Coordinates of C-alpha atoms in Angstrom, one line a residue:
M1416 CA 11.2 -301.4 -130.5
N1417 CA 8.3 -300.7 -128.3
G1418 CA 9.3 -297.9 -125.9
Y1419 CA 12.0 -296.7 -128.0
V1420 CA 10.2 -295.2 -130.9
N1421 CA 6.9 -293.6 -131.3
T1422 CA 4.3 -292.4 -134.0
L1423 CA 5.4 -289.8 -136.5
K1424 CA 2.9 -287.1 -137.5
E1425 CA 2.7 -285.9 -141.3
V1426 CA 1.7 -282.3 -141.8
T1427 CA 0.7 -280.8 -145.3
I1428 CA 2.2 -277.2 -145.3
N1429 CA 1.6 -276.8 -149.0
H1430 CA -0.9 -278.3 -151.7
E1431 CA -0.6 -277.5 -155.5
V1432 CA -2.0 -278.9 -158.7
P1433 CA 0.9 -277.7 -161.3
P1434 CA 1.1 -278.9 -164.8
I1435 CA 4.2 -281.7 -165.1
H1436 CA 5.4 -284.0 -167.4
R1437 CA 4.4 -287.7 -167.4
T1438 CA 5.3 -290.1 -170.4
G1439 CA 5.6 -287.3 -172.9
N1440 CA 2.6 -285.5 -172.0
L1441 CA 1.8 -282.5 -170.0
V1442 CA -0.9 -283.2 -167.2
N1443 CA -2.1 -281.4 -164.2
Q1444 CA -1.1 -283.6 -160.7
E1445 CA -1.5 -282.9 -157.3
V1446 CA 1.7 -282.0 -155.3
K1447 CA 1.9 -282.0 -151.7
T1448 CA 4.9 -280.6 -149.4
K1449 CA 4.8 -282.3 -146.1
S1450 CA 6.7 -281.7 -142.8
I1451 CA 7.2 -284.2 -140.4
V1452 CA 7.0 -283.7 -136.5
M1453 CA 9.0 -286.1 -134.4
P1454 CA 7.2 -287.0 -130.9
L1455 CA 8.7 -284.3 -128.7
K1456 CA 7.2 -285.3 -125.6
F1457 CA 8.1 -289.0 -126.0
Q1458 CA 11.5 -288.3 -126.8
M1459 CA 12.2 -285.7 -124.2
K1460 CA 10.4 -288.2 -121.6
S1461 CA 12.4 -291.1 -122.9
F1462 CA 15.8 -289.3 -123.0
F1463 CA 15.8 -288.0 -119.3
E1464 CA 14.2 -291.4 -117.7
R1465 CA 16.6 -293.8 -119.6
N1466 CA 19.6 -291.9 -119.2
N1467 CA 19.0 -291.0 -115.6
L1468 CA 19.6 -287.3 -116.2
L1469 CA 16.5 -285.6 -114.5
Q1470 CA 18.2 -285.0 -110.9
P1471 CA 21.5 -284.3 -112.5
T1472 CA 20.1 -281.8 -114.5
L1473 CA 18.0 -280.3 -111.5
D1474 CA 21.5 -280.4 -109.3
Y1475 CA 23.3 -278.7 -112.1
M1476 CA 20.9 -275.9 -112.4
K1477 CA 20.6 -275.4 -108.8
S1478 CA 24.6 -275.0 -108.6
F1479 CA 24.4 -271.8 -110.3
Q1480 CA 22.5 -270.0 -107.8
N1481 CA 25.2 -268.6 -105.5
N1482 CA 27.7 -267.9 -108.6
D1483 CA 28.3 -264.2 -109.2
K1484 CA 29.6 -264.8 -112.6
L1485 CA 27.2 -265.2 -115.3
T1486 CA 28.1 -268.4 -117.3
N1487 CA 24.9 -270.2 -117.9
F1488 CA 21.4 -269.6 -119.3
V1489 CA 19.5 -270.5 -115.9
Q1490 CA 21.4 -267.6 -114.0
E1491 CA 20.3 -264.8 -116.3
E1492 CA 16.9 -262.4 -116.1
L1493 CA 15.3 -264.1 -119.0
W1494 CA 14.8 -267.5 -117.4
K1495 CA 14.0 -266.1 -114.2
E1496 CA 11.0 -264.5 -115.8
K1497 CA 10.2 -267.8 -117.4
N1498 CA 10.5 -269.6 -114.0
Q1499 CA 8.1 -267.2 -112.2
L1500 CA 5.2 -268.5 -114.4
Y1501 CA 5.4 -272.2 -113.1
P1502 CA 6.0 -271.6 -109.1
N1503 CA 6.9 -274.9 -107.3
K1504 CA 7.2 -277.0 -110.2
I1505 CA 9.7 -278.8 -112.0
V1506 CA 10.8 -276.5 -114.9
L1507 CA 13.6 -277.3 -117.9
P1508 CA 14.6 -275.3 -120.6
Y1509 CA 15.1 -276.4 -124.0
F1510 CA 16.3 -274.7 -127.1
L1511 CA 15.0 -274.7 -130.9
Y1512 CA 17.5 -274.1 -133.5
I1513 CA 16.2 -273.7 -137.2
D1514 CA 18.1 -273.8 -140.4
D1515 CA 18.0 -274.8 -144.1
F1516 CA 20.5 -277.2 -145.6
E1517 CA 20.7 -278.6 -149.2
I1518 CA 20.8 -282.3 -149.3
N1519 CA 21.9 -282.4 -153.6
N1520 CA 25.2 -281.8 -154.8
P1521 CA 25.5 -278.0 -154.2
L1522 CA 27.3 -277.9 -157.5
G1523 CA 25.0 -279.8 -159.6
S1524 CA 21.6 -279.0 -161.7
H1525 CA 19.5 -280.1 -158.9
S1526 CA 21.1 -278.2 -156.3
T1527 CA 18.2 -275.9 -155.2
K1528 CA 15.5 -278.6 -155.7
H1529 CA 15.5 -280.1 -152.4
S1530 CA 16.3 -277.6 -149.7
I1531 CA 15.2 -279.3 -146.2
C1532 CA 14.5 -277.0 -143.2
N1533 CA 15.1 -278.7 -140.0
I1534 CA 14.3 -277.8 -136.4
Y1535 CA 16.6 -279.2 -133.9
Y1536 CA 16.1 -279.1 -130.1
S1537 CA 18.6 -279.4 -127.3
F1538 CA 18.9 -279.2 -123.5
L1539 CA 21.7 -277.6 -121.0
A1540 CA 25.0 -279.3 -121.2
L1541 CA 25.9 -280.9 -118.2
S1542 CA 29.1 -281.4 -116.4
I1543 CA 30.8 -284.9 -115.8
E1544 CA 30.5 -284.6 -112.3
E1545 CA 26.8 -283.8 -112.1
I1546 CA 26.2 -286.8 -114.7
E1547 CA 27.6 -289.4 -112.3
T1548 CA 24.9 -288.7 -109.7
E1549 CA 21.9 -291.3 -110.1
N1550 CA 18.4 -291.0 -110.1
D1551 CA 15.9 -292.5 -107.4
K1552 CA 14.3 -295.2 -109.3
N1553 CA 10.6 -295.8 -109.4
V1554 CA 10.0 -292.0 -108.6
I1555 CA 7.4 -290.4 -110.6
F1556 CA 8.4 -286.5 -111.4
S1557 CA 6.3 -284.1 -113.2
V1558 CA 8.4 -282.0 -115.4
H1559 CA 7.7 -278.9 -117.4
F1560 CA 9.7 -278.3 -120.5
I1561 CA 9.5 -274.6 -121.7
L1562 CA 11.1 -272.9 -124.7
G1563 CA 14.1 -271.0 -123.7
L1564 CA 15.4 -269.4 -127.0
V1565 CA 14.8 -269.8 -130.8
I1566 CA 18.3 -270.0 -132.2
G1567 CA 19.4 -269.6 -136.1
D1568 CA 20.9 -267.2 -138.3
N1569 CA 19.7 -263.8 -139.0
L1570 CA 17.4 -264.5 -142.0
G1571 CA 16.2 -268.0 -140.4
L1572 CA 15.1 -266.1 -137.3
N1573 CA 13.7 -263.1 -138.8
S1574 CA 11.7 -265.6 -141.1
F1575 CA 10.8 -268.0 -138.5
L1576 CA 9.5 -265.2 -135.8
N1577 CA 7.8 -263.2 -138.7
F1578 CA 9.7 -260.1 -138.9
N1579 CA 10.9 -258.6 -142.2
K1580 CA 13.0 -261.1 -144.1
S1581 CA 14.9 -258.5 -146.2
F1582 CA 17.5 -256.9 -144.5
S1583 CA 17.2 -253.8 -147.1
S1584 CA 13.7 -253.1 -145.6
H1585 CA 13.0 -249.7 -143.8
F1586 CA 12.7 -251.7 -140.5
F1587 CA 14.8 -255.3 -140.4
C1588 CA 15.9 -255.3 -136.8
R1589 CA 14.0 -257.9 -134.5
F1590 CA 15.4 -256.1 -131.5
C1591 CA 14.5 -252.7 -131.8
R1592 CA 12.1 -250.3 -134.4
A1593 CA 15.2 -248.3 -135.4
S1594 CA 14.8 -247.1 -139.0
K1595 CA 17.4 -248.3 -141.8
E1596 CA 18.7 -244.8 -141.6
D1597 CA 19.2 -244.7 -138.2
T1598 CA 21.0 -248.0 -137.9
H1599 CA 23.8 -246.8 -140.5
K1600 CA 25.2 -244.6 -137.5
L1601 CA 23.8 -245.8 -134.5
S1602 CA 26.8 -246.6 -132.2
S1603 CA 25.0 -247.9 -129.0
E1604 CA 21.6 -249.2 -128.1
K1605 CA 18.4 -246.7 -127.4
N1606 CA 16.2 -248.0 -124.9
E1607 CA 13.3 -245.8 -126.5
L1608 CA 13.7 -247.9 -129.7
I1609 CA 13.4 -251.4 -127.9
R1610 CA 10.5 -253.6 -129.0
T1611 CA 8.1 -254.4 -126.2
T1612 CA 5.2 -256.9 -126.0
A1613 CA 2.7 -253.8 -126.2
N1614 CA 4.2 -251.8 -129.2
Y1615 CA 4.7 -255.5 -130.9
E1616 CA 0.7 -255.8 -130.8
I1617 CA 0.2 -252.3 -132.4
D1618 CA 3.1 -253.1 -135.2
A1619 CA 1.5 -256.9 -135.8
L1620 CA -2.1 -255.3 -136.3
N1621 CA -0.7 -252.8 -139.0
A1622 CA 1.9 -255.1 -140.5
N1623 CA 4.6 -252.0 -139.5
F1624 CA 7.9 -251.3 -138.2
G1625 CA 9.2 -254.4 -139.6
V1626 CA 6.6 -256.9 -137.9
A1627 CA 5.2 -259.2 -141.1
K1628 CA 2.5 -260.6 -139.0
N1629 CA 1.8 -261.8 -135.4
S1630 CA 3.9 -264.7 -134.7
Q1631 CA 2.0 -268.0 -133.5
L1632 CA 4.8 -268.5 -131.1
N1633 CA 3.3 -265.9 -129.0
S1634 CA 0.8 -268.2 -128.1
I1635 CA 3.0 -270.1 -126.0
P1636 CA 2.7 -268.9 -122.0
S1637 CA 6.4 -268.7 -121.5
F1638 CA 7.7 -267.3 -124.8
H1639 CA 7.4 -263.9 -127.1
V1640 CA 9.4 -263.3 -130.1
V1641 CA 10.5 -259.7 -128.6
N1642 CA 11.9 -261.4 -125.7
N1643 CA 14.0 -263.9 -127.6
Y1644 CA 17.2 -262.4 -126.6
Y1645 CA 19.7 -264.2 -129.0
A1646 CA 21.8 -263.3 -131.7
D1647 CA 24.6 -265.6 -133.4
V1648 CA 28.1 -264.9 -133.1
M1649 CA 29.3 -267.0 -135.9
H1650 CA 27.2 -265.2 -138.4
N1651 CA 27.3 -261.8 -137.1
L1652 CA 31.0 -262.0 -136.4
F1653 CA 32.8 -264.2 -138.5
E1654 CA 30.5 -264.2 -141.5
G1655 CA 29.7 -260.8 -141.5
I1656 CA 31.5 -258.2 -139.3
C1657 CA 34.9 -259.3 -139.5
H1658 CA 34.8 -259.5 -143.8
Y1659 CA 33.9 -255.8 -143.6
I1660 CA 36.6 -254.8 -140.9
F1661 CA 39.7 -256.8 -142.3
C1662 CA 38.8 -255.5 -146.0
H1663 CA 39.1 -251.9 -145.2
I1664 CA 41.9 -252.8 -142.7
I1665 CA 44.2 -254.6 -145.2
D1666 CA 43.3 -251.9 -147.8
Y1667 CA 44.4 -249.1 -145.5
F1668 CA 47.6 -250.8 -144.4
I1669 CA 48.5 -251.4 -148.2
S1670 CA 47.7 -247.9 -149.1
M1671 CA 50.0 -246.6 -146.4
K1672 CA 53.0 -249.0 -147.7
Y1673 CA 53.2 -250.9 -144.5
F1674 CA 53.0 -254.2 -146.5
D1675 CA 51.7 -255.2 -149.9
L1676 CA 49.0 -258.2 -150.4
D1677 CA 52.1 -260.7 -151.3
T1678 CA 53.6 -260.2 -148.2
L1679 CA 50.6 -260.7 -146.1
N1680 CA 49.6 -263.8 -148.0
D1681 CA 53.3 -265.1 -147.5
R1682 CA 53.2 -264.6 -143.9
K1683 CA 49.5 -265.8 -143.7
Q1684 CA 50.3 -269.0 -145.3
N1685 CA 53.9 -269.8 -143.5
F1686 CA 52.3 -268.6 -140.2
E1687 CA 52.6 -271.2 -137.2
Y1688 CA 49.2 -272.0 -136.4
G1689 CA 50.0 -275.0 -133.8
P1690 CA 48.1 -278.1 -134.0
T1691 CA 45.0 -276.8 -132.7
E1692 CA 44.3 -274.5 -135.7
I1693 CA 46.2 -275.8 -138.5
D1694 CA 43.0 -277.2 -140.2
N1695 CA 41.6 -273.6 -140.3
I1696 CA 44.2 -271.8 -142.6
S1697 CA 42.3 -269.9 -145.4
F1698 CA 42.8 -269.5 -148.8
K1699 CA 45.1 -266.7 -150.6
I1700 CA 43.6 -263.2 -150.4
E1701 CA 43.1 -261.7 -153.4
P1702 CA 42.4 -257.8 -154.6
H1703 CA 39.1 -259.0 -155.9
H1704 CA 38.1 -260.1 -152.5
L1705 CA 39.0 -256.6 -151.1
K1706 CA 36.8 -254.9 -153.5
K1707 CA 33.9 -257.2 -152.9
W1708 CA 34.3 -256.8 -149.2
K1709 CA 34.0 -260.7 -148.8
L1710 CA 37.4 -262.7 -148.1
K1711 CA 37.3 -266.3 -149.3
M1712 CA 37.2 -267.7 -145.8
S1713 CA 34.5 -269.9 -143.8
A1714 CA 33.3 -268.7 -140.4
R1715 CA 35.8 -271.1 -138.6
E1716 CA 38.9 -269.9 -140.9
M1717 CA 37.7 -266.1 -140.1
M1718 CA 38.0 -266.8 -136.5
T1719 CA 41.5 -268.1 -136.6
F1720 CA 42.5 -265.3 -139.1
T1721 CA 41.1 -262.6 -136.6
L1722 CA 42.8 -263.8 -133.7
Y1723 CA 46.5 -264.1 -135.4
F1724 CA 46.2 -261.4 -138.0
P1725 CA 47.6 -258.6 -135.3
I1726 CA 50.6 -261.1 -134.6
M1727 CA 51.2 -261.6 -138.4
I1728 CA 51.8 -258.3 -139.3
G1729 CA 52.2 -256.4 -135.9
D1730 CA 55.6 -255.7 -136.5
L1731 CA 55.2 -253.8 -139.7
V1732 CA 52.7 -251.4 -138.5
P1733 CA 53.2 -248.4 -135.9
L1734 CA 51.9 -248.7 -132.7
D1735 CA 50.2 -245.2 -133.0
D1736 CA 48.7 -245.9 -135.9
P1737 CA 44.6 -245.2 -135.5
V1738 CA 43.6 -248.4 -137.7
W1739 CA 46.2 -250.4 -135.6
N1740 CA 44.5 -249.2 -132.4
F1741 CA 41.1 -249.8 -134.0
L1742 CA 42.3 -253.4 -134.6
L1743 CA 43.1 -253.8 -131.3
N1744 CA 39.8 -252.8 -129.9
V1745 CA 37.8 -255.2 -132.3
I1746 CA 40.4 -258.1 -131.3
E1747 CA 39.6 -257.2 -127.5
I1748 CA 35.6 -257.1 -128.5
V1749 CA 35.9 -260.6 -130.4
D1750 CA 38.0 -262.0 -127.8
M1751 CA 35.3 -261.0 -125.0
L1752 CA 32.2 -262.3 -127.1
L1753 CA 34.1 -265.8 -127.2
C1754 CA 34.5 -265.9 -123.4
F1755 CA 32.3 -268.5 -121.7
E1756 CA 31.6 -266.3 -118.6
F1757 CA 30.8 -262.8 -117.7
D1758 CA 30.6 -260.4 -114.8
I1759 CA 28.5 -257.1 -114.9
L1760 CA 31.8 -255.2 -115.3
N1761 CA 32.7 -256.8 -118.1
I1762 CA 29.4 -256.4 -119.7
S1763 CA 29.7 -252.6 -119.1
I1764 CA 33.2 -252.6 -120.6
L1765 CA 32.1 -254.6 -123.9
E1766 CA 29.4 -252.1 -123.9
K1767 CA 31.8 -249.0 -124.2
K1768 CA 34.0 -250.9 -126.6
I1769 CA 31.4 -251.5 -128.8
E1770 CA 30.1 -248.1 -128.8
K1771 CA 33.6 -247.1 -129.5
H1772 CA 33.9 -249.6 -132.1
N1773 CA 31.2 -248.4 -134.3
N1774 CA 32.1 -244.9 -134.0
D1775 CA 35.7 -245.5 -135.2
Y1776 CA 34.5 -247.2 -138.2
I1777 CA 32.3 -244.7 -139.5
T1778 CA 35.1 -242.3 -138.8
L1779 CA 38.1 -244.0 -140.0
F1780 CA 36.7 -245.6 -143.2
N1781 CA 33.8 -243.3 -143.9
D1782 CA 31.4 -246.1 -144.4
T1783 CA 28.0 -246.8 -142.9
L1784 CA 27.2 -249.8 -140.2
K1785 CA 25.8 -252.5 -141.9
P1786 CA 22.7 -254.4 -140.4
K1787 CA 25.0 -257.0 -138.8
Y1788 CA 26.9 -254.0 -137.1
H1789 CA 24.0 -252.9 -135.7
N1790 CA 23.2 -256.4 -134.1
L1791 CA 26.5 -255.8 -132.4
T1792 CA 24.9 -253.1 -130.3
H1793 CA 22.3 -255.4 -128.7
Y1794 CA 25.0 -257.9 -127.7
P1795 CA 25.4 -256.4 -123.9
K1796 CA 21.5 -256.7 -123.3
L1797 CA 21.6 -260.1 -124.9
I1798 CA 24.1 -261.4 -122.6
R1799 CA 22.6 -260.0 -119.5
K1800 CA 19.2 -261.9 -120.5
S1801 CA 20.7 -265.1 -121.6
G1802 CA 24.1 -265.4 -120.7
P1803 CA 27.4 -266.0 -122.9
L1804 CA 26.5 -266.1 -126.5
R1805 CA 29.2 -268.4 -127.3
K1806 CA 27.3 -271.1 -125.5
F1807 CA 24.4 -270.9 -128.3
W1808 CA 26.4 -270.0 -131.3
C1809 CA 25.4 -272.1 -134.7
F1810 CA 28.7 -274.0 -135.0
K1811 CA 27.5 -277.0 -133.2
Y1812 CA 24.0 -277.2 -134.5
E1813 CA 25.0 -276.8 -138.4
A1814 CA 27.3 -279.9 -137.7
K1815 CA 24.3 -281.8 -136.8
H1816 CA 23.4 -281.3 -140.9
R1817 CA 26.4 -283.6 -141.7
Q1818 CA 24.5 -286.9 -140.5
F1819 CA 21.2 -285.9 -142.8
K1820 CA 23.5 -285.3 -145.9
I1821 CA 25.3 -288.4 -145.2
Y1822 CA 21.7 -290.2 -145.3
S1823 CA 20.5 -288.5 -148.2
R1824 CA 23.7 -289.6 -150.4
I1825 CA 22.6 -293.3 -150.0
I1826 CA 19.0 -292.7 -150.6
T1827 CA 18.1 -292.9 -154.4
S1828 CA 14.6 -291.4 -154.1
R1829 CA 13.7 -288.0 -153.2
K1830 CA 9.9 -288.7 -153.0
N1831 CA 8.8 -287.7 -149.6
I1832 CA 12.5 -287.4 -148.5
C1833 CA 11.6 -285.7 -145.1
L1834 CA 9.9 -288.6 -144.1
T1835 CA 12.6 -291.2 -145.1
L1836 CA 15.4 -289.0 -143.2
T1837 CA 13.0 -288.5 -140.4
K1838 CA 12.7 -292.4 -140.1
K1839 CA 16.5 -292.9 -140.2
Y1840 CA 16.9 -290.3 -137.2
E1841 CA 14.0 -292.0 -135.2
L1842 CA 16.3 -295.4 -135.5
K1843 CA 19.4 -293.9 -134.8
F1844 CA 17.5 -292.2 -131.4
A1845 CA 16.1 -295.8 -130.6
H1846 CA 19.6 -296.8 -130.8
Q1847 CA 21.2 -294.5 -128.5
L1848 CA 18.4 -295.3 -125.8
I1849 CA 19.0 -299.1 -126.2
I1850 CA 22.8 -298.7 -125.7
G1851 CA 22.8 -295.7 -123.3
T1852 CA 25.1 -292.7 -123.7
N1853 CA 29.0 -293.2 -123.5
F1854 CA 29.5 -289.8 -121.5
L1855 CA 27.8 -291.3 -118.3
K1856 CA 30.5 -293.9 -118.3
L1857 CA 34.0 -292.1 -119.0
H1858 CA 35.6 -289.1 -118.0
F1859 CA 38.1 -289.7 -120.4
N1860 CA 39.0 -292.1 -122.8
P1861 CA 42.7 -293.1 -123.5
N1862 CA 43.5 -294.8 -126.6
I1863 CA 46.4 -297.3 -126.5
K1864 CA 47.8 -296.4 -129.9
H1865 CA 49.0 -293.1 -128.4
K1866 CA 50.7 -295.0 -125.3
T1867 CA 54.4 -293.6 -124.8
L1868 CA 57.1 -293.7 -122.6
S1869 CA 58.3 -291.1 -120.2
N1870 CA 61.5 -289.8 -118.4
Y1871 CA 59.2 -288.4 -115.5
K1872 CA 58.0 -291.9 -114.3
N1873 CA 60.3 -291.8 -111.2
I1874 CA 59.5 -288.3 -110.4
I1875 CA 55.8 -288.7 -110.6
S1876 CA 55.7 -291.9 -108.6
K1877 CA 57.4 -290.3 -105.8
I1878 CA 55.1 -287.6 -106.0
L1879 CA 52.6 -289.9 -105.5
H1880 CA 54.1 -291.6 -102.4
N1881 CA 53.9 -295.1 -104.4
T1882 CA 56.6 -296.5 -106.6
E1883 CA 54.7 -299.6 -107.0
I1884 CA 51.7 -297.7 -108.4
S1885 CA 50.7 -298.4 -112.0
I1886 CA 51.3 -295.4 -114.2
E1887 CA 51.1 -295.3 -117.7
F1888 CA 51.5 -292.1 -120.1
Y1889 CA 50.0 -291.1 -123.4
S1890 CA 50.5 -288.4 -126.1
Q1891 CA 47.1 -287.3 -126.1
V1892 CA 43.9 -287.8 -124.4
Q1893 CA 40.4 -286.8 -125.0
H1894 CA 38.6 -285.5 -121.4
N1895 CA 35.3 -284.0 -121.1
G1896 CA 35.1 -283.3 -124.8
I1897 CA 38.3 -281.7 -124.7
E1898 CA 41.2 -282.9 -126.7
Y1899 CA 44.8 -282.5 -124.8
K1900 CA 48.1 -283.1 -126.4
K1901 CA 51.5 -283.6 -125.2
D1902 CA 53.7 -280.2 -125.8
N1903 CA 50.3 -278.2 -126.1
Y1904 CA 50.0 -274.8 -124.0
L1905 CA 47.0 -274.2 -121.9
V1906 CA 46.3 -270.7 -120.9
V1907 CA 44.4 -270.2 -117.5
Y1908 CA 43.0 -266.3 -116.1
N1909 CA 42.9 -266.3 -112.7
N1910 CA 43.7 -262.8 -111.5
D1911 CA 46.5 -263.0 -113.9
V1912 CA 47.6 -265.2 -117.0
L1913 CA 49.3 -268.2 -116.4
F1914 CA 50.7 -270.5 -118.9
Y1915 CA 51.1 -274.2 -118.9
K1916 CA 53.0 -276.2 -121.2
M1917 CA 51.8 -280.1 -121.0
L1918 CA 54.9 -282.4 -120.5
E1919 CA 53.0 -285.9 -120.0
I1920 CA 49.8 -287.1 -119.8
V1921 CA 49.5 -289.4 -116.8
V1922 CA 46.8 -292.4 -116.1
V1923 CA 47.2 -293.8 -112.8
E1924 CA 45.7 -297.1 -112.0
E1925 CA 43.9 -297.1 -115.5
K1926 CA 41.2 -294.6 -113.8
T1927 CA 42.5 -291.5 -112.8
L1928 CA 43.9 -288.7 -115.1
L1929 CA 46.7 -286.2 -114.4
F1930 CA 48.6 -283.6 -116.2
F1931 CA 52.1 -283.1 -115.6
W1932 CA 53.1 -279.4 -116.8
F1933 CA 55.6 -276.7 -117.0
T1934 CA 54.3 -273.7 -115.3
F1935 CA 55.5 -270.2 -116.6
T1936 CA 55.8 -267.6 -113.9
D1937 CA 57.1 -264.8 -116.2
C1938 CA 54.6 -263.6 -118.3
T1939 CA 54.1 -259.9 -119.6
R1940 CA 51.5 -258.8 -122.6
S1941 CA 52.8 -257.7 -126.0
N1942 CA 51.5 -254.9 -128.1
S1943 CA 48.9 -257.3 -129.4
P1944 CA 45.9 -258.3 -127.0
T1945 CA 46.1 -261.9 -128.1
S1946 CA 49.7 -262.5 -127.4
Y1947 CA 52.0 -262.5 -124.5
L1948 CA 55.9 -262.8 -123.8
F1949 CA 57.0 -265.4 -121.3
N1950 CA 60.5 -266.1 -120.1
K1951 CA 61.2 -269.8 -120.7
D1952 CA 63.8 -269.9 -117.8
C1953 CA 61.3 -269.1 -115.3
K1954 CA 59.1 -272.2 -114.9
R1955 CA 58.3 -274.8 -112.6
K1956 CA 56.9 -278.6 -113.0
T1957 CA 53.1 -279.0 -111.6
L1958 CA 51.4 -282.2 -111.3
T1959 CA 47.6 -281.7 -111.5
A1960 CA 44.1 -283.3 -112.3
P1961 CA 42.4 -281.5 -115.2
K1962 CA 39.8 -280.1 -112.7
G1963 CA 42.4 -278.5 -110.4
I1964 CA 44.1 -276.5 -113.3
L1965 CA 40.9 -274.9 -114.4
Q1966 CA 39.3 -274.2 -110.9
D1967 CA 39.0 -270.7 -109.7
D1968 CA 40.8 -271.4 -106.3
L1969 CA 43.8 -272.3 -108.1
A1970 CA 46.4 -270.8 -105.8
S1971 CA 44.7 -272.1 -102.8
S1972 CA 44.8 -275.7 -103.7
T1973 CA 48.7 -275.7 -104.6
Y1974 CA 50.9 -277.8 -102.7
Y1975 CA 54.7 -277.4 -102.9
L1976 CA 57.8 -279.9 -102.8
H1977 CA 60.8 -278.9 -101.0
K1978 CA 63.8 -280.9 -100.5
N1979 CA 62.3 -283.8 -101.9
R1980 CA 59.4 -283.7 -99.3
V1981 CA 55.9 -283.2 -100.1
I1982 CA 53.5 -281.6 -98.0
L1983 CA 50.5 -283.3 -98.7
N1984 CA 47.8 -285.6 -97.0
Q1985 CA 48.2 -289.4 -97.6
N1986 CA 44.7 -289.6 -98.7
V1987 CA 45.0 -287.7 -102.0
N1988 CA 41.9 -286.4 -103.1
F1989 CA 42.6 -286.4 -107.1
T1990 CA 39.7 -284.2 -108.0
N1991 CA 41.5 -281.1 -106.4
Y1992 CA 45.0 -282.4 -106.8
I1993 CA 47.7 -280.0 -107.4
M1994 CA 51.4 -280.2 -106.7
Q1995 CA 54.2 -277.7 -107.5
I1996 CA 58.1 -279.0 -107.9
I1997 CA 59.8 -275.7 -107.4

């Protein structure tokens, strides 16, 4: 395994001599709590060397230089400030995620005995087109990996960055110095209260204004805790704000006799969620959930409920109801925060909507703003500094806990469990280096069990100018990590909203993926911001490559079929290939 594993480092973080029971006697015994540090320098170097990812990563970062839309961390103000510290050097950002998880049965008698804090690191996600580029061999690069952001939930970040751990404290915000009383009514960010490195040094000396002590992370040249412009959408929205909002809204609608709880539950359980959201249906809403301001939903279930709730009950509520309009503003805020890209105008719009939302919440429900509401006021600035927050949310990081929980179930010993789990993960990392990563080889991975027949084969063969070409059809396929299924709908925003229904998934010559769609041309927005009405009779068939359907210049890449004749160059470039049948 030489070259694939490196030395692990054990660090004692707590040393006690407590009384414990041994063979029926109470004795004093030394107990050490240890952490395990994996060789980051070795892992990062091995990952980029053996997978030939350095040059594709640099090219990918460079591709955002002339992009007006804010879609990636390397475009934002924070990265530009960090990058200036290393002029004329190769610099790559990495991100740290910190979170605790329980390895024992959470309902058992030992549920809190072995809680483990894991710190993961990650890099920028690459597009498949960039990954295809190969590095020059036998070329030595000097690369500087610098910390971009520290990611986690609110409690984890406040603890790790040495801010106040209690959100009931007088100063709990890690972004500003607003007092608890001020945050109850602040509807927007106040620049005069923002934390800076200057006022942080003063607060750290006095352990005041929410700073517990000076963080060790500040010794990193490119990082300071007050410049960690990040908040988690998953915990703030779907495990926090949305619970307060919907408890108030549902209680209000019931009091206005628009519907009762049984009607809501009946509609919620029998709603047509579609194949992509069918696994995210939440449990029945009970009266005691509303009283406790906490619905029995996971973050992912709350996300689904939030987006579909206006459609479930929209026909029962008057359009001029103030709480209904408050709800529509909430949905628009959530919809914007789930975007993968922003422009300056959209960030300003989001800022106004958040301010209106907070003011309306106080007025309509006679309630104060909770700490997670206060975090919402900082979101526009965080997006300007770090990019779309969805790309850093905790959903994908918390999924990494699963493999450690699986390891722990087959390990009977809990003695130095951190070392045991780390060694298992070290072997997995070595295995990945040996076999290489699969995403370098395939854009898509069709499964033979999903192969189907099609009534459109002759039409598609004529469009491709070759009736002898090998064409196969599939009911579903995974492309670039996204699963596409037959009869699914795709929505594309390009100046206007375009709806596509998947008719066929086509694989040409076993290597080229194409989609055959219905494109709906007559769409209008309904009363809900999450729903549209479209005329099923106004449609045309479209054959396209995956990139073509999603690219910004969709209209300029369109080809039309007139009278069974295609106006298209014979040397078809499938990457940008789009064709429409009128």
